[in-house]
Short mmCIF file of C-alpha atoms in Angstrom, two decimals:
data_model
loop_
_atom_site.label_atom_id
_atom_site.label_comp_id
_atom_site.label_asym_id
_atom_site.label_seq_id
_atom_site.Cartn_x
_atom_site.Cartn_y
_atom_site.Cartn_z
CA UNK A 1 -5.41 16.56 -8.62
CA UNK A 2 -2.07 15.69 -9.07
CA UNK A 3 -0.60 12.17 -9.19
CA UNK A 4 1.41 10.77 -6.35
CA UNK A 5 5.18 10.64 -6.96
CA UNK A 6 6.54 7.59 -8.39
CA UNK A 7 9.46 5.91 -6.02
CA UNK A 8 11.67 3.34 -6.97
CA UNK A 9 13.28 1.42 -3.36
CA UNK A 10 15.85 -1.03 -4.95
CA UNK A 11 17.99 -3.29 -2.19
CA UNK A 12 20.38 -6.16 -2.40
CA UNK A 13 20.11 -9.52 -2.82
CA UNK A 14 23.60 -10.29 -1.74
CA UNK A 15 23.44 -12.02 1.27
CA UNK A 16 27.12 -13.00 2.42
CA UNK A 17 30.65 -11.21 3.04
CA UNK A 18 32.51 -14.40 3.28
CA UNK A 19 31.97 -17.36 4.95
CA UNK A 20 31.84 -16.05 8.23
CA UNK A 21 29.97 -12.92 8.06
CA UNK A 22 26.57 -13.07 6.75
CA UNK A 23 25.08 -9.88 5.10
CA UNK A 24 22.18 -8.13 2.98
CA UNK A 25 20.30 -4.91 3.56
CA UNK A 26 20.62 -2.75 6.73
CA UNK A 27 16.76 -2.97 7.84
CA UNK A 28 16.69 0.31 8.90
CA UNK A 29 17.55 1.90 6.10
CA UNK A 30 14.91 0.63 4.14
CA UNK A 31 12.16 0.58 6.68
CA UNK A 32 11.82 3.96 7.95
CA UNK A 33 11.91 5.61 4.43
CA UNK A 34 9.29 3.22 3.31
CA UNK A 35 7.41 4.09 5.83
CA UNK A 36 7.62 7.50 5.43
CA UNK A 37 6.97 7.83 1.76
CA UNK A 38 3.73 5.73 2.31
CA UNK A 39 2.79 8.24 4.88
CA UNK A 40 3.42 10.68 2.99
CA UNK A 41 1.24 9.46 -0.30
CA UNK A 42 3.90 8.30 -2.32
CA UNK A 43 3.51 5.34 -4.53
CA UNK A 44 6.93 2.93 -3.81
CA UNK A 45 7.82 -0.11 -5.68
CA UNK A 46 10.56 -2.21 -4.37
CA UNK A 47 12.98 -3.99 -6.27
CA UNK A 48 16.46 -6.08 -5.86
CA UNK A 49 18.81 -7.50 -8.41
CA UNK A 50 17.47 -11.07 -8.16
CA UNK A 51 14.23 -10.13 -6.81
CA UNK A 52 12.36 -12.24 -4.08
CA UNK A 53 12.86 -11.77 -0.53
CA UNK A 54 15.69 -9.67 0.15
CA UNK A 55 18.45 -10.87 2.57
CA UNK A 56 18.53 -8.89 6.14
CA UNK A 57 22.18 -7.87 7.86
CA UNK A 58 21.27 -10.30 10.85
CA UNK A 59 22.67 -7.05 13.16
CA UNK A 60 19.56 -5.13 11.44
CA UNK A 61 17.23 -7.77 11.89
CA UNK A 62 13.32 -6.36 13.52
CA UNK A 63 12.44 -8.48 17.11
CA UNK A 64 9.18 -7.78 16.02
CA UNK A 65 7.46 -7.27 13.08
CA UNK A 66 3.95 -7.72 13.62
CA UNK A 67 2.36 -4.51 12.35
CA UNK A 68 5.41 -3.64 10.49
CA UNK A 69 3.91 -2.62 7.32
CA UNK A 70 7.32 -2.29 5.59
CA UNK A 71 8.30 -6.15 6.63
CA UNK A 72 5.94 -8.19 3.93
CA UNK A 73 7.52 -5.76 1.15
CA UNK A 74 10.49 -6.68 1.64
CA UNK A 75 9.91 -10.65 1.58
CA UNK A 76 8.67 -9.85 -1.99
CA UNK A 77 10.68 -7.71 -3.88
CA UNK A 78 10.01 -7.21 -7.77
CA UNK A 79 13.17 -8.22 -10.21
CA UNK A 80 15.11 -5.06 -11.26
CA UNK A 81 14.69 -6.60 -14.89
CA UNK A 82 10.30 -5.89 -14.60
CA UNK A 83 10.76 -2.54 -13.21
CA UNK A 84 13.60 -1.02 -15.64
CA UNK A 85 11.55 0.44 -18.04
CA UNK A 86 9.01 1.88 -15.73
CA UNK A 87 8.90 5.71 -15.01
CA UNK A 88 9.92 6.55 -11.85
CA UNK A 89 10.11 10.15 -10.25
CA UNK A 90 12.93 9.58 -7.83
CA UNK A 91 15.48 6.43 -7.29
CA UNK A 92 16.14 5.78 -3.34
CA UNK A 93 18.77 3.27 -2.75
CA UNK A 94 19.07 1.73 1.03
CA UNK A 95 22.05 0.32 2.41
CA UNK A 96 23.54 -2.78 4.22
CA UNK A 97 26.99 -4.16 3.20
CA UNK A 98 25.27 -6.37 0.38
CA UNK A 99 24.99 -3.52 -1.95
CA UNK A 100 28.52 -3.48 -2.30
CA UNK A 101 28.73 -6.75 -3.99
CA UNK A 102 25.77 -6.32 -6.29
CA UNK A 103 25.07 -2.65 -6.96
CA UNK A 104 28.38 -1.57 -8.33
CA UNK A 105 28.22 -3.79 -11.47
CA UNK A 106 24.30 -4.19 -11.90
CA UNK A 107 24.23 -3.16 -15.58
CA UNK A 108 20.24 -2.67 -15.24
CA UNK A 109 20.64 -0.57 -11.83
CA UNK A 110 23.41 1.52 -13.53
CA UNK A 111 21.09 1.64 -16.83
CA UNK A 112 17.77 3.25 -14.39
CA UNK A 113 20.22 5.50 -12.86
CA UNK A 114 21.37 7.16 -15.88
CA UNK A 115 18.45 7.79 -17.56
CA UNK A 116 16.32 9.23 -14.60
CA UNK A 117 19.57 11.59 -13.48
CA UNK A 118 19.41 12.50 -17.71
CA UNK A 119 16.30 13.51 -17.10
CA UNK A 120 16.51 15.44 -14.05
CA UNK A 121 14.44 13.08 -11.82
CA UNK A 122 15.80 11.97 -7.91
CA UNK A 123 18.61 10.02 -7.41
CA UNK A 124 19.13 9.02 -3.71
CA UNK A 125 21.09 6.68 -1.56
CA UNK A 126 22.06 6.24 2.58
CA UNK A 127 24.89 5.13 3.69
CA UNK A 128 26.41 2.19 1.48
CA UNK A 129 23.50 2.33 -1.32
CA UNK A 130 25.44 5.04 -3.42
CA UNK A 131 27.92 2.25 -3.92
CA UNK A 132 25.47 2.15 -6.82
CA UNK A 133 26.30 5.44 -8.39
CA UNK A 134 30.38 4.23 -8.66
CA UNK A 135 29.95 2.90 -12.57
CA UNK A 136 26.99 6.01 -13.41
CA UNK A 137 27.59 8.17 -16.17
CA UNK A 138 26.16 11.47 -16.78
CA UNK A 139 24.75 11.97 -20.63
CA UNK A 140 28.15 13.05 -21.57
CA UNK A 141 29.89 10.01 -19.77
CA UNK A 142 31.55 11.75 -17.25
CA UNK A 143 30.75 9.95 -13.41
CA UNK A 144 27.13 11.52 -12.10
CA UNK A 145 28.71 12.47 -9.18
CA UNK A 146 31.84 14.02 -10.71
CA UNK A 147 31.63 17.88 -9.45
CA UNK A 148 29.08 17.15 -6.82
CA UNK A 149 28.52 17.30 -3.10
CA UNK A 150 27.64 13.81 -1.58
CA UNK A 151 27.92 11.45 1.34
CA UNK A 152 27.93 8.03 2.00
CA UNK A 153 29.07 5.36 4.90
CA UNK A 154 32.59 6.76 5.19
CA UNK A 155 35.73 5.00 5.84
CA UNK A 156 36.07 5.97 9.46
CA UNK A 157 33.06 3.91 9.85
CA UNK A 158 33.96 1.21 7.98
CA UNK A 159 36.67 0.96 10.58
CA UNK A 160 34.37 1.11 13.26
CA UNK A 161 32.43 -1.84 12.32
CA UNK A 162 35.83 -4.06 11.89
CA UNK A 163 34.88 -4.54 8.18
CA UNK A 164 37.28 -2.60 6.02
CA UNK A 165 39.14 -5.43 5.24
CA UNK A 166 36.63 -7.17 3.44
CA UNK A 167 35.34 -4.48 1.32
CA UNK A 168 35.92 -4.87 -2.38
CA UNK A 169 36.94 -1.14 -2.18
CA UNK A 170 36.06 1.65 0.32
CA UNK A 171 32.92 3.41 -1.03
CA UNK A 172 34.28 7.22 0.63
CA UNK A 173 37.41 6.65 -1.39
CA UNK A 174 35.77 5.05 -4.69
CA UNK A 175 33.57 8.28 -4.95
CA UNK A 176 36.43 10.70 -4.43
CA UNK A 177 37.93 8.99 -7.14
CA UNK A 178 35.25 9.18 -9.68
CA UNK A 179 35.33 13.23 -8.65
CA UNK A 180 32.50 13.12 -6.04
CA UNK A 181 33.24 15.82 -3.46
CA UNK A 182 32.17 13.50 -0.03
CA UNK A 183 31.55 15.08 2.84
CA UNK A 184 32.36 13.03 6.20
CA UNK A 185 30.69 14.08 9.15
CA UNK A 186 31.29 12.67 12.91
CA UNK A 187 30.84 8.43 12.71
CA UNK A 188 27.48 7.92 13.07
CA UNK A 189 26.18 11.68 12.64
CA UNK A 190 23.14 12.32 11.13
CA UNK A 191 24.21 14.12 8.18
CA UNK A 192 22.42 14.70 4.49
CA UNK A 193 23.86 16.46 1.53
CA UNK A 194 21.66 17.57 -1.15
CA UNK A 195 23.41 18.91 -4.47
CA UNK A 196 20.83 19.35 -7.58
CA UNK A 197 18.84 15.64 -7.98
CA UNK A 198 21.71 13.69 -5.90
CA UNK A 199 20.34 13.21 -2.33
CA UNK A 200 22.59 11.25 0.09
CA UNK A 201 22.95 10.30 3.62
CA UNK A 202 25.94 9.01 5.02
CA UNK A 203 24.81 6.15 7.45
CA UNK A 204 21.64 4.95 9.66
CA UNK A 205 21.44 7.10 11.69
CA UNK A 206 20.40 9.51 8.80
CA UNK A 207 17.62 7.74 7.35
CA UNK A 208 14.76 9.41 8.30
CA UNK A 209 16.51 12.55 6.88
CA UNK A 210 17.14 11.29 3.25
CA UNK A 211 13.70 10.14 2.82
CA UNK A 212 12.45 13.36 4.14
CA UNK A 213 15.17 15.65 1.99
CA UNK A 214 13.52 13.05 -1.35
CA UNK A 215 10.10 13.88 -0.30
CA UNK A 216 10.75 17.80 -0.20
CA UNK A 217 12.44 17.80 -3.80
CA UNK A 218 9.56 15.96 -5.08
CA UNK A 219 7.00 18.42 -3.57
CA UNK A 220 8.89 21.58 -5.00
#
């Protein structure tokens, strides 16, 4: 019998824009691929930069989470710096705003990244978790997603939701410029790219999708 795959969730711990706008993860984006992966017999460990509970986008934020099986994971999350070293068959990386604050520069995020996508295991991200893969290097330090067909929350979007101007950069544009060829579908579209071991979806809304796309490459 074979083992179950391996899946590494890691979310933020940054909990603030500025002073006015609170942040963290986007609930949903975790939740339903947790869920799923359970479900579907995977073994998931969770982790954040700081570890801990991890901070909720208050606009994300469950009315209920009684029987939520995903809810008392996330209240305690496992320090990136325990997990590093620990083999992993894929890397799933939910959003929220946070991760722009703290996944870019997370030297033992980046670290994980690299050497699973060396050797050939999952990388994955929705909506503004790839902000993670800005700073990864392939084994012969070019940018992972240099070449490759991704998505991710797209500027469009960003203007939607009134927060462009706060963004240390614009995570559409940032991977264009590290030679990622994004794909932007409708605002709000459910919409997946798969190229080789980088999974992505751009927003939400496409969730369910990613998790199910990560779940797929591990089976075949």
């Amino acid at each position: 019998m074979n083992n179950p795959p391996r899946i590494l969730m890691v979310v933020t711990s940054h909990d603030r824009i500025d002073e006015e706008h609170a942040t963290g993860l986007w609930y949903e984006e975790f939740a339903v691929p947790y869920r799923l992966f359970r479900d579907q017999g995977a073994e998931v460990v969770v982790a954040s930069p700081r570890g801990g509970p991890a901070p909720i986008d208050p606009r994300s934020a469950p009315e209920d989470t009684s029987g939520d099986e995903a809810w008392p994971v996330i209240q305690a999350t496992q320090p990136l710096a325990e997990v590093a070293q620990e083999d992993f068959d894929a890397i799933f990386l939910p959003g929220g705003h946070g991760t722009m604050f703290d996944f870019p520069e997370n030297q033992e995020l980046i670290g994980i990244i690299e050497r699973m996508n060396a050797d050939n295991k999952v990388i994955s991200g929705v909506c503004h978790g790839p902000a993670a893969l800005v700073h990864a290097n392939g084994p012969d330090g070019r940018p992972i997603v240099e070449g490759h067909t991704l998505t991710a929350f797209t500027n469009g979007e960003e203007e939607a939701v009134q927060l462009k101007a706060l963004m240390p950069f614009l995570l559409e544009s940032r991977l264009r410029e590290a030679g990622g060829k994004v794909v932007a579908a409708d605002n709000w579209e459910d919409h997946v790219e798969v190229d080789g071991n980088l999974i992505t979806g751009q927003n939400p809304q496409s969730s369910r999708h990613a998790a199910q796309r990560v779940m797929e490459a591990l089976a075949s």
